[in-house]
mmCIF file of C-alpha atoms in Angstrom:
data_model
loop_
_atom_site.group_PDB
_atom_site.id
_atom_site.type_symbol
_atom_site.label_atom_id
_atom_site.label_comp_id
_atom_site.label_asym_id
_atom_site.label_seq_id
_atom_site.Cartn_x
_atom_site.Cartn_y
_atom_site.Cartn_z
ATOM 1 C CA UNK A 1 50.022 51.981 65.902
ATOM 2 C CA UNK A 2 46.383 53.672 65.520
ATOM 3 C CA UNK A 3 47.528 57.069 66.929
ATOM 4 C CA UNK A 4 50.331 57.033 64.507
ATOM 5 C CA UNK A 5 48.057 56.844 61.602
ATOM 6 C CA UNK A 6 45.933 59.695 62.915
ATOM 7 C CA UNK A 7 49.464 61.751 63.375
ATOM 8 C CA UNK A 8 50.526 61.375 59.800
ATOM 9 C CA UNK A 9 46.814 62.237 58.500
ATOM 10 C CA UNK A 10 46.646 65.273 60.680
ATOM 11 C CA UNK A 11 50.258 66.396 59.461
ATOM 12 C CA UNK A 12 49.242 65.942 55.926
ATOM 13 C CA UNK A 13 46.438 67.899 56.489
ATOM 14 C CA UNK A 14 43.768 65.084 55.908
ATOM 15 C CA UNK A 15 42.076 65.884 59.351
ATOM 16 C CA UNK A 16 41.308 68.763 61.322
ATOM 17 C CA UNK A 17 42.763 69.763 64.909
ATOM 18 C CA UNK A 18 39.244 69.492 66.324
ATOM 19 C CA UNK A 19 38.690 65.867 64.674
ATOM 20 C CA UNK A 20 42.566 64.619 66.017
ATOM 21 C CA UNK A 21 41.631 65.883 69.589
ATOM 22 C CA UNK A 22 38.404 63.926 69.378
ATOM 23 C CA UNK A 23 40.199 61.012 68.278
ATOM 24 C CA UNK A 24 43.424 60.963 70.468
ATOM 25 C CA UNK A 25 42.183 62.778 73.637
ATOM 26 C CA UNK A 26 43.426 66.340 74.751
ATOM 27 C CA UNK A 27 46.751 65.112 76.648
ATOM 28 C CA UNK A 28 48.111 63.399 73.257
ATOM 29 C CA UNK A 29 46.469 66.090 70.940
ATOM 30 C CA UNK A 30 48.408 69.075 73.014
ATOM 31 C CA UNK A 31 51.646 66.630 72.646
ATOM 32 C CA UNK A 32 51.244 66.212 68.911
ATOM 33 C CA UNK A 33 50.664 69.925 68.577
ATOM 34 C CA UNK A 34 53.850 70.958 70.259
ATOM 35 C CA UNK A 35 55.722 68.648 67.980
ATOM 36 C CA UNK A 36 53.973 69.886 64.765
ATOM 37 C CA UNK A 37 54.914 73.596 66.008
ATOM 38 C CA UNK A 38 58.589 72.650 66.427
ATOM 39 C CA UNK A 39 58.705 71.018 63.103
ATOM 40 C CA UNK A 40 57.096 74.046 61.045
ATOM 41 C CA UNK A 41 59.903 76.414 62.692
ATOM 42 C CA UNK A 42 62.745 73.813 61.634
ATOM 43 C CA UNK A 43 64.022 74.650 58.043
ATOM 44 C CA UNK A 44 66.772 72.749 56.661
ATOM 45 C CA UNK A 45 68.875 75.175 54.452
ATOM 46 C CA UNK A 46 69.935 74.451 50.682
ATOM 47 C CA UNK A 47 73.335 72.909 50.208
ATOM 48 C CA UNK A 48 76.409 75.260 49.170
ATOM 49 C CA UNK A 49 77.522 72.821 46.617
ATOM 50 C CA UNK A 50 80.561 75.127 45.939
ATOM 51 C CA UNK A 51 81.780 75.621 49.195
ATOM 52 C CA UNK A 52 81.453 71.722 50.220
ATOM 53 C CA UNK A 53 83.369 70.819 47.015
ATOM 54 C CA UNK A 54 86.468 73.093 48.125
ATOM 55 C CA UNK A 55 86.172 71.686 51.780
ATOM 56 C CA UNK A 56 86.663 67.880 50.398
ATOM 57 C CA UNK A 57 89.152 69.018 47.678
ATOM 58 C CA UNK A 58 91.327 70.906 50.361
ATOM 59 C CA UNK A 59 91.311 67.602 52.804
ATOM 60 C CA UNK A 60 92.135 65.552 49.843
ATOM 61 C CA UNK A 61 95.159 67.505 48.751
ATOM 62 C CA UNK A 62 96.584 67.569 52.491
ATOM 63 C CA UNK A 63 96.579 64.037 52.299
ATOM 64 C CA UNK A 64 98.411 63.460 49.052
ATOM 65 C CA UNK A 65 100.984 66.477 49.466
ATOM 66 C CA UNK A 66 104.354 65.245 50.791
ATOM 67 C CA UNK A 67 105.102 66.021 54.511
ATOM 68 C CA UNK A 68 107.132 69.269 54.939
ATOM 69 C CA UNK A 69 110.527 68.909 56.214
ATOM 70 C CA UNK A 70 111.800 70.868 59.368
ATOM 71 C CA UNK A 71 114.152 73.290 58.163
ATOM 72 C CA UNK A 72 117.146 73.730 60.603
ATOM 73 C CA UNK A 73 118.761 77.140 60.215
ATOM 74 C CA UNK A 74 122.312 77.181 59.232
ATOM 75 C CA UNK A 75 123.341 78.882 62.394
ATOM 76 C CA UNK A 76 121.989 75.762 64.524
ATOM 77 C CA UNK A 77 124.500 73.754 62.682
ATOM 78 C CA UNK A 78 127.308 76.057 63.250
ATOM 79 C CA UNK A 79 126.393 76.174 66.766
ATOM 80 C CA UNK A 80 126.497 72.345 67.519
ATOM 81 C CA UNK A 81 129.798 72.268 65.717
ATOM 82 C CA UNK A 82 131.060 74.874 67.895
ATOM 83 C CA UNK A 83 130.001 73.253 70.647
ATOM 84 C CA UNK A 84 131.683 69.646 69.742
ATOM 85 C CA UNK A 85 134.792 71.433 69.027
ATOM 86 C CA UNK A 86 134.559 73.313 72.399
ATOM 87 C CA UNK A 87 134.110 69.952 74.073
ATOM 88 C CA UNK A 88 136.762 68.249 72.184
ATOM 89 C CA UNK A 89 139.032 70.946 73.122
ATOM 90 C CA UNK A 90 138.438 70.813 76.638
ATOM 91 C CA UNK A 91 138.847 66.990 76.629
ATOM 92 C CA UNK A 92 142.277 67.222 75.012
ATOM 93 C CA UNK A 93 143.182 70.040 77.750
ATOM 94 C CA UNK A 94 141.986 68.236 80.650
ATOM 95 C CA UNK A 95 141.900 64.577 80.034
ATOM 96 C CA UNK A 96 145.144 63.058 81.253
ATOM 97 C CA UNK A 97 145.979 60.401 78.530
ATOM 98 C CA UNK A 98 149.531 60.349 78.359
ATOM 99 C CA UNK A 99 150.726 58.066 80.871
ATOM 100 C CA UNK A 100 154.374 56.762 81.709
ATOM 101 C CA UNK A 101 154.924 54.187 84.206
ATOM 102 C CA UNK A 102 158.036 52.686 85.615
ATOM 103 C CA UNK A 103 158.861 49.126 86.945
ATOM 104 C CA UNK A 104 160.790 47.574 89.862
ATOM 105 C CA UNK A 105 164.433 48.807 89.714
ATOM 106 C CA UNK A 106 163.961 50.940 86.467
ATOM 107 C CA UNK A 107 164.104 54.643 85.680
ATOM 108 C CA UNK A 108 162.573 56.589 82.795
ATOM 109 C CA UNK A 109 163.407 60.091 81.243
ATOM 110 C CA UNK A 110 160.603 61.804 79.597
ATOM 111 C CA UNK A 111 160.607 65.040 77.625
ATOM 112 C CA UNK A 112 157.362 66.835 77.821
ATOM 113 C CA UNK A 113 155.740 68.972 75.150
ATOM 114 C CA UNK A 114 157.126 72.165 76.558
ATOM 115 C CA UNK A 115 160.585 71.026 76.503
ATOM 116 C CA UNK A 116 160.434 70.270 80.418
ATOM 117 C CA UNK A 117 162.292 67.021 81.395
ATOM 118 C CA UNK A 118 161.257 64.634 83.987
ATOM 119 C CA UNK A 119 163.198 61.643 85.474
ATOM 120 C CA UNK A 120 160.914 58.994 86.955
ATOM 121 C CA UNK A 121 161.889 56.681 89.696
ATOM 122 C CA UNK A 122 161.073 53.171 90.037
ATOM 123 C CA UNK A 123 157.388 51.847 90.428
ATOM 124 C CA UNK A 124 156.277 55.241 89.497
ATOM 125 C CA UNK A 125 153.317 56.804 87.495
ATOM 126 C CA UNK A 126 153.148 59.955 85.659
ATOM 127 C CA UNK A 127 150.508 61.257 83.617
ATOM 128 C CA UNK A 128 149.689 64.633 81.451
ATOM 129 C CA UNK A 129 146.916 66.292 79.136
ATOM 130 C CA UNK A 130 147.515 66.432 75.198
ATOM 131 C CA UNK A 131 147.482 70.124 75.022
ATOM 132 C CA UNK A 132 149.868 70.046 77.778
ATOM 133 C CA UNK A 133 151.470 73.322 76.563
ATOM 134 C CA UNK A 134 148.229 75.045 77.450
ATOM 135 C CA UNK A 135 147.722 73.094 80.887
ATOM 136 C CA UNK A 136 151.059 72.471 82.440
ATOM 137 C CA UNK A 137 149.617 69.986 85.079
ATOM 138 C CA UNK A 138 150.649 66.359 85.588
ATOM 139 C CA UNK A 139 149.639 63.800 88.167
ATOM 140 C CA UNK A 140 152.338 61.584 89.750
ATOM 141 C CA UNK A 141 152.220 58.711 91.836
ATOM 142 C CA UNK A 142 155.468 57.847 93.175
ATOM 143 C CA UNK A 143 158.895 59.803 92.861
ATOM 144 C CA UNK A 144 160.239 62.018 90.009
ATOM 145 C CA UNK A 145 162.613 64.757 89.640
ATOM 146 C CA UNK A 146 161.675 67.933 87.428
ATOM 147 C CA UNK A 147 163.622 70.369 85.226
ATOM 148 C CA UNK A 148 161.064 72.675 84.088
ATOM 149 C CA UNK A 149 161.297 75.362 81.081
ATOM 150 C CA UNK A 150 159.916 78.958 82.284
ATOM 151 C CA UNK A 151 156.515 79.688 81.157
ATOM 152 C CA UNK A 152 153.179 79.466 82.738
ATOM 153 C CA UNK A 153 152.562 77.901 86.180
ATOM 154 C CA UNK A 154 153.641 74.270 86.147
ATOM 155 C CA UNK A 155 151.670 71.861 88.839
ATOM 156 C CA UNK A 156 152.449 68.366 89.838
ATOM 157 C CA UNK A 157 149.530 66.860 91.581
ATOM 158 C CA UNK A 158 149.594 63.969 94.133
ATOM 159 C CA UNK A 159 147.373 62.209 96.498
ATOM 160 C CA UNK A 160 149.087 63.541 99.305
ATOM 161 C CA UNK A 161 149.594 67.282 98.187
ATOM 162 C CA UNK A 162 150.790 69.511 95.004
ATOM 163 C CA UNK A 163 153.704 71.623 93.779
ATOM 164 C CA UNK A 164 153.237 74.734 91.874
ATOM 165 C CA UNK A 165 156.194 76.273 89.820
ATOM 166 C CA UNK A 166 156.993 78.687 86.894
ATOM 167 C CA UNK A 167 160.431 77.500 85.825
ATOM 168 C CA UNK A 168 162.521 75.257 88.394
ATOM 169 C CA UNK A 169 164.170 72.008 89.152
ATOM 170 C CA UNK A 170 162.735 69.754 92.270
ATOM 171 C CA UNK A 171 162.252 66.244 93.351
ATOM 172 C CA UNK A 172 158.893 65.210 94.438
ATOM 173 C CA UNK A 173 158.383 61.800 96.265
ATOM 174 C CA UNK A 174 154.463 60.787 97.064
ATOM 175 C CA UNK A 175 154.184 57.358 98.195
ATOM 176 C CA UNK A 176 151.647 55.987 100.546
ATOM 177 C CA UNK A 177 151.408 58.744 103.381
ATOM 178 C CA UNK A 178 154.840 59.963 102.868
ATOM 179 C CA UNK A 179 155.205 63.353 100.695
ATOM 180 C CA UNK A 180 158.571 65.268 100.385
ATOM 181 C CA UNK A 181 159.678 67.870 97.984
ATOM 182 C CA UNK A 182 163.463 69.078 97.486
ATOM 183 C CA UNK A 183 164.229 72.322 95.435
ATOM 184 C CA UNK A 184 166.998 72.375 93.314
ATOM 185 C CA UNK A 185 166.781 75.777 91.488
ATOM 186 C CA UNK A 186 164.179 78.499 91.623
ATOM 187 C CA UNK A 187 161.399 78.211 93.867
ATOM 188 C CA UNK A 188 158.439 75.941 94.163
ATOM 189 C CA UNK A 189 155.063 76.251 96.206
ATOM 190 C CA UNK A 190 153.971 73.272 98.239
ATOM 191 C CA UNK A 191 150.305 72.803 99.453
ATOM 192 C CA UNK A 192 149.448 69.707 101.620
ATOM 193 C CA UNK A 193 146.470 69.129 104.199
ATOM 194 C CA UNK A 194 145.705 72.959 104.124
ATOM 195 C CA UNK A 195 149.426 73.843 104.784
ATOM 196 C CA UNK A 196 151.443 75.876 102.289
ATOM 197 C CA UNK A 197 155.031 76.429 101.976
ATOM 198 C CA UNK A 198 157.599 78.105 99.638
ATOM 199 C CA UNK A 199 160.297 76.276 99.124
ATOM 200 C CA UNK A 200 163.809 77.480 97.959
ATOM 201 C CA UNK A 201 167.296 75.790 96.709
ATOM 202 C CA UNK A 202 168.686 73.459 99.076
ATOM 203 C CA UNK A 203 165.324 73.181 101.448
ATOM 204 C CA UNK A 204 163.285 70.243 101.794
ATOM 205 C CA UNK A 205 159.796 69.931 102.892
ATOM 206 C CA UNK A 206 158.298 66.580 104.293
ATOM 207 C CA UNK A 207 154.816 65.498 105.407
ATOM 208 C CA UNK A 208 154.070 62.131 106.881
ATOM 209 C CA UNK A 209 152.013 60.649 109.828
ATOM 210 C CA UNK A 210 150.234 64.014 110.420
ATOM 211 C CA UNK A 211 153.884 65.670 110.755
ATOM 212 C CA UNK A 212 155.624 68.307 108.736
ATOM 213 C CA UNK A 213 159.175 68.803 108.615
ATOM 214 C CA UNK A 214 161.232 71.218 106.779
ATOM 215 C CA UNK A 215 165.078 71.918 106.661
ATOM 216 C CA UNK A 216 167.607 73.379 104.527
ATOM 217 C CA UNK A 217 171.117 71.407 103.690
ATOM 218 C CA UNK A 218 173.287 72.720 100.858
ATOM 219 C CA UNK A 219 175.304 69.307 100.825
ATOM 220 C CA UNK A 220 172.166 67.617 99.714
ATOM 221 C CA UNK A 221 171.699 69.796 96.778
ATOM 222 C CA UNK A 222 175.237 71.531 95.874
ATOM 223 C CA UNK A 223 175.482 74.014 93.393
ATOM 224 C CA UNK A 224 175.359 74.077 89.510
ATOM 225 C CA UNK A 225 173.380 72.525 86.772
ATOM 226 C CA UNK A 226 174.424 68.930 87.197
ATOM 227 C CA UNK A 227 173.295 68.419 90.693
ATOM 228 C CA UNK A 228 170.317 66.327 90.871
ATOM 229 C CA UNK A 229 168.834 63.458 93.410
ATOM 230 C CA UNK A 230 171.087 60.745 94.009
ATOM 231 C CA UNK A 231 168.826 58.146 93.037
ATOM 232 C CA UNK A 232 169.020 59.079 89.627
ATOM 233 C CA UNK A 233 172.905 57.973 89.657
ATOM 234 C CA UNK A 234 171.816 54.760 91.228
ATOM 235 C CA UNK A 235 171.917 55.331 95.028
ATOM 236 C CA UNK A 236 168.968 56.025 97.394
ATOM 237 C CA UNK A 237 169.450 58.411 100.238
ATOM 238 C CA UNK A 238 167.596 59.216 103.361
ATOM 239 C CA UNK A 239 167.829 61.885 106.128
ATOM 240 C CA UNK A 240 166.429 60.963 109.520
ATOM 241 C CA UNK A 241 163.426 59.143 107.602
ATOM 242 C CA UNK A 242 161.168 56.354 109.526
ATOM 243 C CA UNK A 243 162.456 53.025 108.540
ATOM 244 C CA UNK A 244 159.244 51.983 107.041
ATOM 245 C CA UNK A 245 159.584 54.364 104.210
ATOM 246 C CA UNK A 246 163.156 53.176 103.748
ATOM 247 C CA UNK A 247 161.824 49.641 103.135
ATOM 248 C CA UNK A 248 159.266 50.692 100.991
ATOM 249 C CA UNK A 249 161.745 52.440 98.620
ATOM 250 C CA UNK A 250 164.183 49.016 98.907
ATOM 251 C CA UNK A 251 160.868 46.952 97.587
ATOM 252 C CA UNK A 252 160.512 49.340 94.935
ATOM 253 C CA UNK A 253 163.980 49.113 93.540
ATOM 254 C CA UNK A 254 164.499 45.383 94.118
ATOM 255 C CA UNK A 255 160.605 43.803 93.719
ATOM 256 C CA UNK A 256 160.583 41.961 97.049
ATOM 257 C CA UNK A 257 158.576 42.008 99.970
ATOM 258 C CA UNK A 258 160.124 42.824 103.389
ATOM 259 C CA UNK A 259 158.509 41.667 106.646
ATOM 260 C CA UNK A 260 159.748 43.414 109.834
ATOM 261 C CA UNK A 261 158.488 43.939 113.323
ATOM 262 C CA UNK A 262 155.947 46.641 113.717
ATOM 263 C CA UNK A 263 157.700 48.318 116.741
ATOM 264 C CA UNK A 264 160.400 49.252 114.545
ATOM 265 C CA UNK A 265 158.931 50.993 111.998
ATOM 266 C CA UNK A 266 159.160 54.471 113.353
ATOM 267 C CA UNK A 267 163.064 54.075 114.086
ATOM 268 C CA UNK A 268 164.746 56.733 111.929
ATOM 269 C CA UNK A 269 167.134 56.259 109.270
ATOM 270 C CA UNK A 270 170.006 58.426 108.231
ATOM 271 C CA UNK A 271 172.237 57.122 105.309
ATOM 272 C CA UNK A 272 171.753 55.667 101.799
ATOM 273 C CA UNK A 273 171.498 51.999 99.873
ATOM 274 C CA UNK A 274 172.679 51.261 96.416
ATOM 275 C CA UNK A 275 170.092 50.628 93.649
ATOM 276 C CA UNK A 276 172.565 48.024 92.156
ATOM 277 C CA UNK A 277 173.283 45.429 94.539
ATOM 278 C CA UNK A 278 170.434 44.023 96.754
ATOM 279 C CA UNK A 279 172.880 42.040 99.281
ATOM 280 C CA UNK A 280 174.902 45.523 99.811
ATOM 281 C CA UNK A 281 171.786 47.538 100.166
ATOM 282 C CA UNK A 282 170.570 45.260 102.800
ATOM 283 C CA UNK A 283 173.755 45.542 104.753
ATOM 284 C CA UNK A 284 173.734 49.413 104.658
ATOM 285 C CA UNK A 285 170.187 49.844 105.945
ATOM 286 C CA UNK A 286 170.274 47.029 108.866
ATOM 287 C CA UNK A 287 173.901 47.189 109.969
ATOM 288 C CA UNK A 288 173.455 50.900 111.318
ATOM 289 C CA UNK A 289 170.114 50.180 112.954
ATOM 290 C CA UNK A 290 171.481 46.936 114.507
ATOM 291 C CA UNK A 291 168.899 44.568 112.745
ATOM 292 C CA UNK A 292 169.364 41.342 111.199
ATOM 293 C CA UNK A 293 167.878 40.075 107.971
ATOM 294 C CA UNK A 294 167.526 37.034 105.975
ATOM 295 C CA UNK A 295 166.649 36.755 102.310
ATOM 296 C CA UNK A 296 164.496 33.805 101.537
ATOM 297 C CA UNK A 297 165.437 33.836 97.881
ATOM 298 C CA UNK A 298 161.463 33.596 96.915
ATOM 299 C CA UNK A 299 161.189 37.247 96.844
ATOM 300 C CA UNK A 300 160.702 37.740 100.558
ATOM 301 C CA UNK A 301 163.190 39.032 103.259
ATOM 302 C CA UNK A 302 162.494 38.883 106.877
ATOM 303 C CA UNK A 303 164.068 41.513 109.056
ATOM 304 C CA UNK A 304 164.204 41.069 112.734
ATOM 305 C CA UNK A 305 166.078 42.988 115.847
#
C-alpha cells in the first residue's frame, strides 16, 4: 500500500524522480518510470458525437424496419408451371391407368380412343394410357384379338414378348410361359426373348418352354373381314399344343381346377372345345388323348390315364 501512495504522489508531481528512487529502490523505480512513459504516450481521442449518433440511429432503424420479402421473378413461376404441365402430360402419356379385366368364361369388347377394337378373352387383363392416341401402347395379360386402325405404331406388350404393328388384325395369347401370335390382316412384328419375326396373314408364331414354332395355315384364317379367332364365337381351338396349355384355357373358361399326371403335360393336342358346355368340352379333350376324367362337382376335376 505504501508503494502505491508513492506512485500516486510521483505521478501527481509531488515528489521528484530521485526521491522516488530513494524511497522504493532502483528496480521498482525503473518499473514505475516505464509505466509513466507508456501512459504519457497514450491519448484518448475526443469522441465524434455526430458519427456515433448516426451509427446508433442506423442500428435502430434496421431493427424496426419490416423484413424484406424475397422477390421471385415472374419467369420462375412460369418455369415451375411449365414443369408441372410437362410432368402431368408425361404421366398421362405413360401411366397405364385404363384397365379392363375379364372373369372366368366371359368376353369383353373394347373400343380404344383411336377407334381400334379389342376383344378380350376370359381371365385376361388389358391396360393402356389416357393419352392413347399419342402413345398407342397396351399391356396384355392373357388373350385378346386386335383390330387396329391405321396410324402410328401400335404396340402390345406382354411378359413374354411384344407385338408391333401399324394397322392390322391379329390375336395375342400370353399365358404363363405360353406366347402365341396369329396374324389375320396386314403385318405384325413379334419380339420374344431376343428373337424377332415378321408375321403375315395366315401365319402363326408360338413360344413356349424355350421353343419357337411358326407355320402358315390358311384354313385357320380364311379370308375377308369377318374372319377372326374361333374363341370369339364360343370355341377354343388348338394345333399341336401341349395339353397343359389346353387345360389352362379350360380352367379360364369354366372356373375349375384340373389335376392331371405330370407325365402327360407335354402330350400334344389338336382340336377344339366348346366354351358353353363343360361336360362336352371335357369329352372333346380327353377322348382323343385316351384320358379319363372325373368332375367332383366342387370346382375340381381329376384327369387320369
